[in-house]
């Protein structure tokens, strides 16, 4: 396929962000994807770095731009569960029920790949991660494509995920060909990933859909992963800012620890939205980015309760604190 965006001059950085709710922007983004370019794509979770899933050169650019290991798989985004058979096979009734009830939404399912799916998407595995994002801009763009898009988070690998178009621009600059501005992400943490190829489905990553909701639908308890990293976000260290993150279990502990650090002339911020888990998820990455921008050396983060989206927040903070 054509890949004119490898060799052509980039548009000025001041013009990279466009209003994703405008039809003209969707048409431009569609053209860029069809010719091998990369588009910053808003979703309800985080912004993705989208490439045409059928274009091997464009998929390769994702790994180059992000400095991402080629063994680390990507998530395919489609506009409807009616397109599952194009990208996966041997879909279980349980997986179809989750898709029916939870898509569009922040659920990613690991399924057996179809012959159409590139090894660059799966990291050479026989499984592929697929979801339908719950964002009107993303769905509008996907509906204009005959393909799917592969879209990991639109940032450098292992760093803090982007939740606004400006975050994407700050991280990637002209390494991305266009950024569709769909406003701040409504959820703010990545999708829940469930492996539906196992006899008992396994939770690979907690996220925007609660484990309890999935278990209610399936009428069973999700299992824990039985082997190594095989889906995005499963590495021990991920989502990391430049500053150090220290984890505590209460607001009181955070205040005490911050005072200790300040007494040693260490620049410190306290991250604590534990009274409002949805607010915590929505603003966590933005807070960590601001801490870096302000020269903070240590963020003392209060771990939220391990319920609902709190489980995803705890997961991200734990991985972000691991160097």
Coordinates of N, CA, C and O in Angstrom, one line a residue, residues 98 102 107 192 194 203 209-220 222:
X98 N -20.4 -10.5 25.8 CA -19.7 -9.3 26.3 C -19.7 -8.2 25.3 O -19.9 -7.1 25.6
X102 N -21.3 -4.7 26.2 CA -20.3 -3.8 26.7 C -19.6 -3.0 25.6 O -18.8 -2.1 25.9
X107 N -13.7 -2.1 27.0 CA -13.4 -3.5 27.2 C -12.6 -4.0 26.0 O -13.1 -3.8 24.8
X192 N -10.1 -2.3 30.1 CA -10.0 -3.6 30.7 C -9.7 -4.7 29.6 O -10.4 -4.7 28.6
X194 N -9.5 -8.7 28.8 CA -9.9 -10.1 29.2 C -9.6 -11.1 28.1 O -9.9 -10.9 27.0
X203 N -8.4 -12.2 33.5 CA -8.2 -10.8 33.6 C -6.7 -10.5 33.3 O -5.9 -10.8 34.2
X209 N -13.9 -0.8 32.5 CA -15.0 -1.6 32.9 C -14.7 -2.5 34.1 O -13.6 -3.1 34.1
X210 N -15.5 -2.4 35.1 CA -15.2 -3.1 36.4 C -15.2 -4.6 36.2 O -15.9 -5.2 35.4
X211 N -14.3 -5.3 36.9 CA -14.3 -6.8 36.9 C -15.6 -7.3 37.3 O -16.1 -8.3 36.8
X212 N -16.2 -6.7 38.3 CA -17.5 -7.2 38.8 C -18.6 -7.2 37.7 O -19.3 -8.2 37.6
X213 N -18.6 -6.2 36.9 CA -19.6 -6.1 35.8 C -19.3 -7.3 34.8 O -20.3 -7.9 34.4
X214 N -18.1 -7.5 34.5 CA -17.8 -8.6 33.6 C -18.2 -10.0 34.2 O -18.8 -10.8 33.5
X215 N -17.9 -10.2 35.4 CA -18.2 -11.4 36.1 C -19.7 -11.6 36.2 O -20.2 -12.8 36.2
X216 N -20.4 -10.5 36.4 CA -21.9 -10.7 36.5 C -22.4 -11.2 35.1 O -23.3 -12.0 35.1
X217 N -21.9 -10.6 34.0 CA -22.4 -11.0 32.7 C -22.1 -12.5 32.4 O -22.9 -13.3 31.9
X218 N -20.8 -12.9 32.8 CA -20.4 -14.2 32.5 C -20.8 -15.3 33.5 O -20.7 -16.5 33.3
X219 N -21.3 -14.8 34.7 CA -21.7 -15.6 35.8 C -20.6 -16.6 36.2 O -20.7 -17.8 36.4
X220 N -19.4 -16.0 36.3 CA -18.2 -16.7 36.8 C -17.2 -15.7 37.3 O -17.3 -14.5 37.0
X222 N -13.4 -14.3 37.1 CA -12.3 -14.2 36.2 C -11.1 -14.8 36.8 O -10.8 -14.6 38.0

